[in-house]
PDB file of C-alpha atoms in Angstrom:
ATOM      1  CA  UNK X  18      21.648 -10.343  24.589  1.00  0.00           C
ATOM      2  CA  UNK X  19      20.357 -13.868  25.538  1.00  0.00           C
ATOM      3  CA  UNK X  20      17.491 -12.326  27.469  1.00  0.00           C
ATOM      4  CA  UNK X  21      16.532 -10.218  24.790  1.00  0.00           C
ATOM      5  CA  UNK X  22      16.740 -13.042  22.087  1.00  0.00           C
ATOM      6  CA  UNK X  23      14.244 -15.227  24.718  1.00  0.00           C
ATOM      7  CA  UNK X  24      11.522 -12.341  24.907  1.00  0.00           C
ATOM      8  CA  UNK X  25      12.044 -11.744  21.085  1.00  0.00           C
ATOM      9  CA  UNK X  26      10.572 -15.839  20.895  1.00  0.00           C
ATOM     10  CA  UNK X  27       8.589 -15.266  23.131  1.00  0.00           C
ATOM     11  CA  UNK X  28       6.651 -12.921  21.209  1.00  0.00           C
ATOM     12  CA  UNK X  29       6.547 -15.211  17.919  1.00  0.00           C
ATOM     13  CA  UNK X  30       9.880 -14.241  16.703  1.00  0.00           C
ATOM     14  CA  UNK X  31      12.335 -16.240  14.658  1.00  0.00           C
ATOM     15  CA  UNK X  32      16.126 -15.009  15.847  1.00  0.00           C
ATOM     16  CA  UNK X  33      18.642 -16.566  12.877  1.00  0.00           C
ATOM     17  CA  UNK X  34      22.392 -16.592  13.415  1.00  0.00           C
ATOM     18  CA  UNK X  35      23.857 -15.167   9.794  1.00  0.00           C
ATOM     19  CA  UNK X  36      27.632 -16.355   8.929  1.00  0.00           C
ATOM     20  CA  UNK X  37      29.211 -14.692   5.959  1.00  0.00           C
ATOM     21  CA  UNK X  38      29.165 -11.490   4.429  1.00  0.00           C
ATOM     22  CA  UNK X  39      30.627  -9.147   2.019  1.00  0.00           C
ATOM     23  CA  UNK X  40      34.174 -10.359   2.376  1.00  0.00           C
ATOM     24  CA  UNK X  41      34.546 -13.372   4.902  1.00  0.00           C
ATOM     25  CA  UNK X  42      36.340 -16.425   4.958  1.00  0.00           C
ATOM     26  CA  UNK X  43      35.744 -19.446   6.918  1.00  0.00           C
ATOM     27  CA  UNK X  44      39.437 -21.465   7.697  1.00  0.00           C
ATOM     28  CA  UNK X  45      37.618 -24.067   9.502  1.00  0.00           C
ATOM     29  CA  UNK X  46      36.415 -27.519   8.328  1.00  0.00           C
ATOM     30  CA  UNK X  47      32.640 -28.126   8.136  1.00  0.00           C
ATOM     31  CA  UNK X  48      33.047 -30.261  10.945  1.00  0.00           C
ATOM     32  CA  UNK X  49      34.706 -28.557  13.481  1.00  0.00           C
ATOM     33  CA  UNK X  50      33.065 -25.451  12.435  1.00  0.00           C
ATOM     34  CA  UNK X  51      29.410 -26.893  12.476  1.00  0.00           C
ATOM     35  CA  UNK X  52      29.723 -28.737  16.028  1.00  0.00           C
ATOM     36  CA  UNK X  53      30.835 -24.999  17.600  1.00  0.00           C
ATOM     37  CA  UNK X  54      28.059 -23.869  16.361  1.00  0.00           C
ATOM     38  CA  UNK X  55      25.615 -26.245  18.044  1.00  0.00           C
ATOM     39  CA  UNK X  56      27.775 -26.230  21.264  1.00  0.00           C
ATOM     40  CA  UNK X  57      27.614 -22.528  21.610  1.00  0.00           C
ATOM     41  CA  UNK X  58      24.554 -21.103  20.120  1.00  0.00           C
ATOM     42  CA  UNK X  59      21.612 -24.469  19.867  1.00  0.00           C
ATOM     43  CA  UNK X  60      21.415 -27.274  22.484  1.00  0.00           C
ATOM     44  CA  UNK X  61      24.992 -28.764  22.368  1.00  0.00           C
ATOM     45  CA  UNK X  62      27.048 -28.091  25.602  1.00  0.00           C
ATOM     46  CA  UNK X  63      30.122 -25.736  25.730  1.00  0.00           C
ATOM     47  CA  UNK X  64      31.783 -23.934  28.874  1.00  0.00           C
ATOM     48  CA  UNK X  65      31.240 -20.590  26.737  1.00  0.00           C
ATOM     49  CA  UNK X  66      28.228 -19.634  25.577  1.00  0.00           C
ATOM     50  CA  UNK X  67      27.768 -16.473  23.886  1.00  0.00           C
ATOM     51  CA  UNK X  68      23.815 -15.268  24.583  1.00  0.00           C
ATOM     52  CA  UNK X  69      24.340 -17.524  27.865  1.00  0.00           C
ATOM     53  CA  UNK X  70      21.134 -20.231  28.132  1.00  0.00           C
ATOM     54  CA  UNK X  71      19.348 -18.369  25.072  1.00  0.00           C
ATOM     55  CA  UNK X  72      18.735 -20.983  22.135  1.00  0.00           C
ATOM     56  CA  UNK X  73      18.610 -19.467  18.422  1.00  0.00           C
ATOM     57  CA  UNK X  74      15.887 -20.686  16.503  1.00  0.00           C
ATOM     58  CA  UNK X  75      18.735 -21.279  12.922  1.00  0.00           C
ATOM     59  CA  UNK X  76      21.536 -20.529  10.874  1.00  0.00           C
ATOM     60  CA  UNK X  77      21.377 -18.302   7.792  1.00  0.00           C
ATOM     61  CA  UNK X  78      24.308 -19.206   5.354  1.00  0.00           C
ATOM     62  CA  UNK X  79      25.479 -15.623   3.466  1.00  0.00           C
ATOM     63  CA  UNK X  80      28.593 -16.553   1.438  1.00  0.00           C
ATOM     64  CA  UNK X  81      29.700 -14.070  -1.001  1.00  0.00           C
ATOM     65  CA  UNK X  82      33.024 -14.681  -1.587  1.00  0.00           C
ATOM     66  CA  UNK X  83      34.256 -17.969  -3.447  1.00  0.00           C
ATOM     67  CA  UNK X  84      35.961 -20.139  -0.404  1.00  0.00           C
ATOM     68  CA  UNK X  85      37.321 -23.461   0.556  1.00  0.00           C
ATOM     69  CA  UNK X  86      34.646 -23.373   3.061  1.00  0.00           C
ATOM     70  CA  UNK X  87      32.947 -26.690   2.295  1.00  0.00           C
ATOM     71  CA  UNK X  88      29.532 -25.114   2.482  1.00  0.00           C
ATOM     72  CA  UNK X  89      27.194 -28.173   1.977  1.00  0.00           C
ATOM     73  CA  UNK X  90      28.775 -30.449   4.296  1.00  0.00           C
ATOM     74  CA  UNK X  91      28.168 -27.838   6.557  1.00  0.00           C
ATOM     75  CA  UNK X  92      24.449 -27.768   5.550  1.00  0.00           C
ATOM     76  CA  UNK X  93      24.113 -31.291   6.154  1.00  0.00           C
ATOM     77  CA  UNK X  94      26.109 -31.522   9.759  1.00  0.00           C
ATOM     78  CA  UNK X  95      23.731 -28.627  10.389  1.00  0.00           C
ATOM     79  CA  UNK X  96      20.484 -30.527   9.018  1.00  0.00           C
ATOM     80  CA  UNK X  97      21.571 -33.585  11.126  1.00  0.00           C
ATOM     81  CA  UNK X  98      21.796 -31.678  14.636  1.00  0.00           C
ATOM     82  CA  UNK X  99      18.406 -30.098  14.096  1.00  0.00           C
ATOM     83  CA  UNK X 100      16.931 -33.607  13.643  1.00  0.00           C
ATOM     84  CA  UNK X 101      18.335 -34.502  16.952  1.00  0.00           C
ATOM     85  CA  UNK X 102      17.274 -31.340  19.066  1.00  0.00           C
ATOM     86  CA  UNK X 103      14.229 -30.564  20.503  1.00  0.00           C
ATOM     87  CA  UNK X 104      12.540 -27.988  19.198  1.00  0.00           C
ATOM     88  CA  UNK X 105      12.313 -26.690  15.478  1.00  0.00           C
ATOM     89  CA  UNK X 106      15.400 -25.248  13.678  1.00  0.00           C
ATOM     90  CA  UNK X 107      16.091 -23.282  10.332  1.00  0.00           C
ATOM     91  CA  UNK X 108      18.559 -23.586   8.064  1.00  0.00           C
ATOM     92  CA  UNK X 109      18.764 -20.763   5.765  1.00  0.00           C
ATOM     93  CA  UNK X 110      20.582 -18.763   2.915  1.00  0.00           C
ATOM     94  CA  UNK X 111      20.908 -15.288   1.448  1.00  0.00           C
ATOM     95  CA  UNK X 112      21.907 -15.921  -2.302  1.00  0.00           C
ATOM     96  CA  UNK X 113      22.788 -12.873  -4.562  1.00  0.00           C
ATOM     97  CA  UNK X 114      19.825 -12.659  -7.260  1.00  0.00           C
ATOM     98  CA  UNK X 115      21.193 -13.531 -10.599  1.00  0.00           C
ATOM     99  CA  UNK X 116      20.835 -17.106 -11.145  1.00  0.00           C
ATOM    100  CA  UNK X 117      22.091 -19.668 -10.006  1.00  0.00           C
ATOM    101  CA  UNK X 118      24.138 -17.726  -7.453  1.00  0.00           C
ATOM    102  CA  UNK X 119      28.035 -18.632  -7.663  1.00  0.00           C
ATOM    103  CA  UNK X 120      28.754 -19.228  -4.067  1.00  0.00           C
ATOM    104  CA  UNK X 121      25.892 -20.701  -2.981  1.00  0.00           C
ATOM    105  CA  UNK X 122      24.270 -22.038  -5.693  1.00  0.00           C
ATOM    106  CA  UNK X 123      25.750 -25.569  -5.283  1.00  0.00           C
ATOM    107  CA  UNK X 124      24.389 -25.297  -1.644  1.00  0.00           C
ATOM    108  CA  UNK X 125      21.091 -24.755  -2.344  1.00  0.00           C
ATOM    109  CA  UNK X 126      21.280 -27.550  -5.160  1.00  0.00           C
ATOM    110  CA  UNK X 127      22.513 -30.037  -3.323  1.00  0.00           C
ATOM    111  CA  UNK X 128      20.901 -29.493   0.815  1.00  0.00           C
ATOM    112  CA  UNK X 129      17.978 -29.087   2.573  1.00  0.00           C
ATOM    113  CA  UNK X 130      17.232 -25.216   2.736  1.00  0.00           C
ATOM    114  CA  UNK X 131      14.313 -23.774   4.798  1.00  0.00           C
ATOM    115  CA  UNK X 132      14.173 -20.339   3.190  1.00  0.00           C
ATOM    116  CA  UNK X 133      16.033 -18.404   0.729  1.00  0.00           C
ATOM    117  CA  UNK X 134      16.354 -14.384   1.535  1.00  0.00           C
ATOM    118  CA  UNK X 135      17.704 -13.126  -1.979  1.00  0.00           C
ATOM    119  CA  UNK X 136      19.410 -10.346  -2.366  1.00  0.00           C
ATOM    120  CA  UNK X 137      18.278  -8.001  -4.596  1.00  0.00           C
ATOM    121  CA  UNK X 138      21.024  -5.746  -3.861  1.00  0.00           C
ATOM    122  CA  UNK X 139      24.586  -4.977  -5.366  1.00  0.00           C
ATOM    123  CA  UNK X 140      23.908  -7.651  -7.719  1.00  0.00           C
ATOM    124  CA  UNK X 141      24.222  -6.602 -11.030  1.00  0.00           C
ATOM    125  CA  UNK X 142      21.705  -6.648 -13.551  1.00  0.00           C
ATOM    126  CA  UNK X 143      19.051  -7.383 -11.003  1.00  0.00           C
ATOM    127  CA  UNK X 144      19.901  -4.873  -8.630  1.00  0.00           C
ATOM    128  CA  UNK X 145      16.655  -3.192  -7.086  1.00  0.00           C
ATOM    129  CA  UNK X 146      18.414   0.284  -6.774  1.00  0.00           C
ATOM    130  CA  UNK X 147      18.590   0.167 -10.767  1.00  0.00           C
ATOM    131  CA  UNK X 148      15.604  -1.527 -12.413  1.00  0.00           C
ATOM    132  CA  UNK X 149      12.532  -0.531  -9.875  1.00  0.00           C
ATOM    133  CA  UNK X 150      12.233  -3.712  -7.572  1.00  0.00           C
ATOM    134  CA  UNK X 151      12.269  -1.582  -4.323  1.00  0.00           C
ATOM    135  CA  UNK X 152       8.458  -1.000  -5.460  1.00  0.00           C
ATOM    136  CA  UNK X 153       7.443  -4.560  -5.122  1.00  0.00           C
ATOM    137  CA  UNK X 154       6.956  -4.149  -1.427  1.00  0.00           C
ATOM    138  CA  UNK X 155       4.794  -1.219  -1.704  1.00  0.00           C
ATOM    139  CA  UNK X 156       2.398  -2.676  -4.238  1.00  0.00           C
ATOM    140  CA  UNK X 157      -1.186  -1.619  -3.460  1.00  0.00           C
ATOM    141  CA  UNK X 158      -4.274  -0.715  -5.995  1.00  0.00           C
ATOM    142  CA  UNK X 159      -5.579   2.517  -5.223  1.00  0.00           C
ATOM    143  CA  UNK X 160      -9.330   1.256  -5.487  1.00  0.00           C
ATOM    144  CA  UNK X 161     -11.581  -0.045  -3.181  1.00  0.00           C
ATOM    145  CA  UNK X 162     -13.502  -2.202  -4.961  1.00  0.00           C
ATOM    146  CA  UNK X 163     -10.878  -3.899  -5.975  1.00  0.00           C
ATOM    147  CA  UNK X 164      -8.862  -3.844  -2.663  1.00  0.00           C
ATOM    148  CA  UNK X 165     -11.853  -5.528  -1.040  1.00  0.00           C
ATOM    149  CA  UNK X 166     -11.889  -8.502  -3.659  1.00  0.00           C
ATOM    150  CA  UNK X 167      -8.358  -9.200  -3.514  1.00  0.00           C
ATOM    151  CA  UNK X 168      -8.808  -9.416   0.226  1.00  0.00           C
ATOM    152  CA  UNK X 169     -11.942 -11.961  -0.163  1.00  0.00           C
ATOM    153  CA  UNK X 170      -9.964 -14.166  -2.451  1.00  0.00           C
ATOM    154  CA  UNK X 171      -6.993 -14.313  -0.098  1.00  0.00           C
ATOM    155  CA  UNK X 172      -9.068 -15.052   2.567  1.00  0.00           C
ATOM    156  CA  UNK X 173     -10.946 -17.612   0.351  1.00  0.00           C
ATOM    157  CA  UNK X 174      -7.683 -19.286  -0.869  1.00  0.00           C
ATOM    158  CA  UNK X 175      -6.148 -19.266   3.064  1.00  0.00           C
ATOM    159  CA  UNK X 176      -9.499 -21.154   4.058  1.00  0.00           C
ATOM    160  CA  UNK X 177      -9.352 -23.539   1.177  1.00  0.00           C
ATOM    161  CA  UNK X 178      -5.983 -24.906   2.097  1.00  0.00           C
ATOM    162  CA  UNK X 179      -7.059 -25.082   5.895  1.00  0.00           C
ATOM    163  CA  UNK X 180      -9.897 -27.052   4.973  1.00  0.00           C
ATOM    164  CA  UNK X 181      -8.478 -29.579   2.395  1.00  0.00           C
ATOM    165  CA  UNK X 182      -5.003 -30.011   3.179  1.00  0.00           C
ATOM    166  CA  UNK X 183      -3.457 -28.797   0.071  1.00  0.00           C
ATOM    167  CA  UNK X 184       0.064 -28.540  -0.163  1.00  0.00           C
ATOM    168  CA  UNK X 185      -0.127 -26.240  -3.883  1.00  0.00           C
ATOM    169  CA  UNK X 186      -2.693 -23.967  -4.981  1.00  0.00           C
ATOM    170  CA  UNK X 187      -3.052 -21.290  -7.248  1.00  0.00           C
ATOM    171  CA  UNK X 188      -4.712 -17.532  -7.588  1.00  0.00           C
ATOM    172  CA  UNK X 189      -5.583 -17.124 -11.559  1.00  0.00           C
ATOM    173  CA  UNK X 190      -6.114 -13.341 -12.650  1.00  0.00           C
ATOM    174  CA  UNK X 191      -7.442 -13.340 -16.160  1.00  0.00           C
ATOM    175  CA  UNK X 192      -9.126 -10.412 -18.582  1.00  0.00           C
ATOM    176  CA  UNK X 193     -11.754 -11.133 -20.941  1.00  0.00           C
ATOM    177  CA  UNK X 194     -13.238  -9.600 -24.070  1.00  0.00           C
ATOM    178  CA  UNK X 195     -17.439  -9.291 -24.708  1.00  0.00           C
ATOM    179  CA  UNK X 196     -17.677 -10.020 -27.877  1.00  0.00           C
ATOM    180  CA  UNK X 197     -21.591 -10.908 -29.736  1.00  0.00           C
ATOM    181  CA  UNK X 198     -22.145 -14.508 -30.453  1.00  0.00           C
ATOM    182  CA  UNK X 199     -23.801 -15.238 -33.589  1.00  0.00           C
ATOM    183  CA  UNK X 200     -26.489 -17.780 -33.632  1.00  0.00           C
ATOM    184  CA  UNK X 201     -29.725 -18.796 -36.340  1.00  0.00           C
ATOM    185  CA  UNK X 202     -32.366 -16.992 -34.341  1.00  0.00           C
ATOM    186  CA  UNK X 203     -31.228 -15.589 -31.460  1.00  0.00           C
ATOM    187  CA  UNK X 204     -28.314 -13.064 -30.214  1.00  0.00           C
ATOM    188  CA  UNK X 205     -26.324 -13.584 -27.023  1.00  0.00           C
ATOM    189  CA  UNK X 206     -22.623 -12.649 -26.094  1.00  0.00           C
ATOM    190  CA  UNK X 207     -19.600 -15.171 -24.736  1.00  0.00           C
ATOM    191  CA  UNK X 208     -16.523 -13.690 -22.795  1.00  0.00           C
ATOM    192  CA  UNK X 209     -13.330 -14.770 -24.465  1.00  0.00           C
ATOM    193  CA  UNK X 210     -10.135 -14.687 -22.282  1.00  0.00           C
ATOM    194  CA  UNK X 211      -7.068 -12.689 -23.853  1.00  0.00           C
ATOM    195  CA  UNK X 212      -4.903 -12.487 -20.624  1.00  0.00           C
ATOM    196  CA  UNK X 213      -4.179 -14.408 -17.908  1.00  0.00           C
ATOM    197  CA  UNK X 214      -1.579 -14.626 -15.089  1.00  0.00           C
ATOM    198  CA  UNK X 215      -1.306 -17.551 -12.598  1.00  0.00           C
ATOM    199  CA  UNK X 216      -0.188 -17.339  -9.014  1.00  0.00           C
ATOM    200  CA  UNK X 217       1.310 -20.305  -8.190  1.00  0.00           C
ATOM    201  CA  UNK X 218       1.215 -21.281  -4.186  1.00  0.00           C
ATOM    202  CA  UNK X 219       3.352 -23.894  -2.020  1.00  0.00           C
ATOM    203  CA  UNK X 220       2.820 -24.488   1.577  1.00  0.00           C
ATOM    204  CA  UNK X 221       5.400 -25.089   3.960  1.00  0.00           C
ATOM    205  CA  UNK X 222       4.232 -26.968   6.670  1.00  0.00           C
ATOM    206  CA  UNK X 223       4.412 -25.332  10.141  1.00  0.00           C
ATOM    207  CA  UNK X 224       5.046 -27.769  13.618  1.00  0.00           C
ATOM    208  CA  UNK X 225       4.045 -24.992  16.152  1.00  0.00           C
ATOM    209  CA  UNK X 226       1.136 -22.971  16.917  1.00  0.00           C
ATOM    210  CA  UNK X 227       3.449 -19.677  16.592  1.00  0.00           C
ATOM    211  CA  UNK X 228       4.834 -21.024  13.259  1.00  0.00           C
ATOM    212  CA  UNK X 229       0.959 -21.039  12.096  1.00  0.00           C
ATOM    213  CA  UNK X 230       0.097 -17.370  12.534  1.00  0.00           C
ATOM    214  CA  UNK X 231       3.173 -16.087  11.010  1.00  0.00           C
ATOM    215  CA  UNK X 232       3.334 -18.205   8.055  1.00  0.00           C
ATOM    216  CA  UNK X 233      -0.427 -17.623   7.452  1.00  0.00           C
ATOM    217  CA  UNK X 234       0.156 -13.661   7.707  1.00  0.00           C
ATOM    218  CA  UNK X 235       3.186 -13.919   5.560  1.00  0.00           C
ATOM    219  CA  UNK X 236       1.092 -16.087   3.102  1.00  0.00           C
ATOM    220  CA  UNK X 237      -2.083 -13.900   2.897  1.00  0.00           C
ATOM    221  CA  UNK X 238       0.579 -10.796   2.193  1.00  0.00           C
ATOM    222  CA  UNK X 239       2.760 -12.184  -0.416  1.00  0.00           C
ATOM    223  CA  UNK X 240      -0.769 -13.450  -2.320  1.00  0.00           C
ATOM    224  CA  UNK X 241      -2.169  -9.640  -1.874  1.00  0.00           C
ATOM    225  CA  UNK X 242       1.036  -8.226  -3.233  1.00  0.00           C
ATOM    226  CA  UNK X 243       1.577 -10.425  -6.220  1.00  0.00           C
ATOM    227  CA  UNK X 244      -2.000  -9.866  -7.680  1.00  0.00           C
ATOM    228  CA  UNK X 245      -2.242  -6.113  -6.972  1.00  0.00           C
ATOM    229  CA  UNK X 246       2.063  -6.268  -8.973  1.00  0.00           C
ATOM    230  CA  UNK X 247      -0.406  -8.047 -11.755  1.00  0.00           C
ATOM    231  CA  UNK X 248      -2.941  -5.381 -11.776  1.00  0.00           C
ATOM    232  CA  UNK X 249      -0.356  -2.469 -11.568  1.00  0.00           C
ATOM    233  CA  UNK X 250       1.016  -4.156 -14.927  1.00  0.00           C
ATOM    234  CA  UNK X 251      -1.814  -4.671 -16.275  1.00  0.00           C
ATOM    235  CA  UNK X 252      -2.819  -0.753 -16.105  1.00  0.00           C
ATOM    236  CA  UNK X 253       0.881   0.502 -17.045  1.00  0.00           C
ATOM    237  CA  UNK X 254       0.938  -2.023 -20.447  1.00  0.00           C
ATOM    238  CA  UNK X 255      -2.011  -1.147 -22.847  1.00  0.00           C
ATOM    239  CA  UNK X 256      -0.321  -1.629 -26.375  1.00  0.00           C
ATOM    240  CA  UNK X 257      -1.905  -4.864 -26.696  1.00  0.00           C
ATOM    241  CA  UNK X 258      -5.547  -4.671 -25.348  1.00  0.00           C
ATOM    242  CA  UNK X 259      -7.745  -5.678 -27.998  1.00  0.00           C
ATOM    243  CA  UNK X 260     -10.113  -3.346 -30.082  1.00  0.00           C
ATOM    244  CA  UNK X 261     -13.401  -2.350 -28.023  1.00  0.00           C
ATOM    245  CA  UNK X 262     -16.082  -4.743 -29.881  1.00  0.00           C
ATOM    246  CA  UNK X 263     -18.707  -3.703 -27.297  1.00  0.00           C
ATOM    247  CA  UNK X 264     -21.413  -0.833 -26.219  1.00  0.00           C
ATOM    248  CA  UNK X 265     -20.967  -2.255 -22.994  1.00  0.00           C
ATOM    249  CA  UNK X 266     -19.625   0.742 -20.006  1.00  0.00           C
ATOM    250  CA  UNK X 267     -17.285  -2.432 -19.194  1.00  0.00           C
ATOM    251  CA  UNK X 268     -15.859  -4.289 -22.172  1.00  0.00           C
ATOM    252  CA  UNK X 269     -13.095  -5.437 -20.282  1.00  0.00           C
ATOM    253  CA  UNK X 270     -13.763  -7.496 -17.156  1.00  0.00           C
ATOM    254  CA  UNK X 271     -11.659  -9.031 -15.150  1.00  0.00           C
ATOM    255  CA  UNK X 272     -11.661 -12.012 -13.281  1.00  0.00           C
ATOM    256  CA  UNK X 273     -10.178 -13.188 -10.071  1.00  0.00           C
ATOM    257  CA  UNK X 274     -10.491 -17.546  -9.231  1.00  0.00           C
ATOM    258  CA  UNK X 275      -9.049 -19.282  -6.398  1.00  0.00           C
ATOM    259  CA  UNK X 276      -8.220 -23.375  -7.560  1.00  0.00           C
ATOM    260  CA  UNK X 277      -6.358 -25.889  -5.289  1.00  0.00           C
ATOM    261  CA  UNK X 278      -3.875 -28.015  -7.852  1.00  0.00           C
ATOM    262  CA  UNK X 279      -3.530 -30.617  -5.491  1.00  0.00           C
ATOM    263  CA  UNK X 280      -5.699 -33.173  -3.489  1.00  0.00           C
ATOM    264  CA  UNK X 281      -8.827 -34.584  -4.219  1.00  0.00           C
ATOM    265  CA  UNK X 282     -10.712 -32.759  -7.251  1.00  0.00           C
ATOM    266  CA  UNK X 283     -13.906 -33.293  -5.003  1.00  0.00           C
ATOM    267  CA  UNK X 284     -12.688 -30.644  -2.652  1.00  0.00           C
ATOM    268  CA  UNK X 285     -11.343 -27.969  -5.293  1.00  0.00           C
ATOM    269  CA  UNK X 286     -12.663 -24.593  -4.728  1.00  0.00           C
ATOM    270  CA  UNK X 287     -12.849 -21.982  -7.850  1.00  0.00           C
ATOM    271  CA  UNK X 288     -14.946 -19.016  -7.935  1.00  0.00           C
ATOM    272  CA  UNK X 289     -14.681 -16.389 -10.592  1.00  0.00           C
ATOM    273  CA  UNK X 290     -15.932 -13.022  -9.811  1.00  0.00           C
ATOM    274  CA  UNK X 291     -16.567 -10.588 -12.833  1.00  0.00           C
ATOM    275  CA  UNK X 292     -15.388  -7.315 -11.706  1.00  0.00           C
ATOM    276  CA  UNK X 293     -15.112  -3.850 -13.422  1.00  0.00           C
ATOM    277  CA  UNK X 294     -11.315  -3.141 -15.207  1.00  0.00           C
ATOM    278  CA  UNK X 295      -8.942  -1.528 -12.893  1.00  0.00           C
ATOM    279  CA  UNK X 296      -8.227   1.920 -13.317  1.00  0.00           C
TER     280      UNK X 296
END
């Protein structure tokens, strides 16, 4: 196993140990319990050592069961060891999705958590198996033109934060009406906005040149995804799209803009691209 977990790292991957599950309880105290775990799985020292010299890059915390467990002390203990080791840790957790989750809610109130997987899974009202969320993940637009702008925009928004160092940013996806504007002597027409939907973005900031690439792919994804979820949305709900006012082939644009909401305003970047309406 340890051999396998080293040429896993080696090619970019994270290996996380998960403690928890459906029905387990922890007898130990945070203490004890989170110095084993550093002796026999990070850099502490212990006779016995599961995956042998192998070194796992975190812990991911997946208590579903109430417990005695004192699960933020453990957090912390856990959060202080990584600070002394030498190479970058995670600390994770795998909360159930209705909020805020009632075993590990307090945990992820209270301690320093890397990343949250939720659970969108035998969880109630929010389970995926019963109101459509399984779809999220296959989220596409089946239309080139508009497949190729996301992907500029992404790309756009990926180089902005390169280049100035923002820690936020945001993708705004917003519809507009033609309507005529009515003037003494002249005729002209103004685009009036009746929809919009903001992306926001936060940046975590990566330490290694492997941490880079994968939170830069996993960035550029989750971007593509949530705007082509807008547009899917968009096309499904048409109740309330206003009356056509227009001769125009389009009389619905749409617009796509790419705006930094941190950093100097010097730097921000925001295109808009009129684009024909999704169909």
């Amino acid at each position: 196993m340890g051999v396998d977990i080293k040429r896993c790292q080696e090619k970019g991957k994270i290996i996380l140990l998960s403690i928890g599950g459906a029905t387990a309880q922890l007898n130990s105290d945070a203490g004890t319990f989170s110095k084993q775990i550093w002796d026999l799985f990070m850099e502490g020292s212990s006779e016995f050592r599961p995956f042998d010299d192998a070194i796992i890059d975190g812990i991911d915390l997946d208590f579903e069961q109430q417990s005695q467990f004192d699960t933020i002390q453990f957090a912390n203990n856990m959060n202080n060891y990584f600070k002394s080791g030498t190479r970058k840790y995670y600390l994770t957790a795998a909360p159930q999705c209705p909020y805020p989750d009632a075993n590990l809610g307090n945990l992820l109130a209270q301690s320093h958590v890397d990343m949250a997987f939720i659970q969108f899974y035998n969880s109630g009202w929010c389970d995926n198996s019963k109101y459509g969320l399984p779809h999220w993940p296959e989220t596409s637009v089946d239309n080139t033109d508009v497949q190729r702008q996301v992907d500029e925009r992404v790309d756009e928004l990926m180089q902005s934060l390169a280049l100035t160092g923002d820690s936020k940013s945001q993708i705004s996806l917003y519809f507009t009406e033609t309507k005529p504007r009515r003037a003494w002597f002249s005729k002209s027409e103004e685009e009036i906005c009746w929809e919009e939907w903001i992306i926001h973005i936060n940046c975590t900031v990566s330490k290694s040149p492997t941490e880079v690439g994968q939170l830069q792919a996993s960035a550029e994804d989750q971007a593509k995804r949530a705007i082509f979820w807008v547009i899917q949305e968009m096309d499904k709900h048409k109740d309330h799209i206003p009356l056509i006012a227009s001769k125009q082939s389009n009389p619905f644009p749409y617009h796509i803009s790419v705006a930094p909401t941190s950093g100097l305003w010097s730097s921000m970047i925001k295109r808009a691209i009129p684009a024909r309406a999704p169909k």
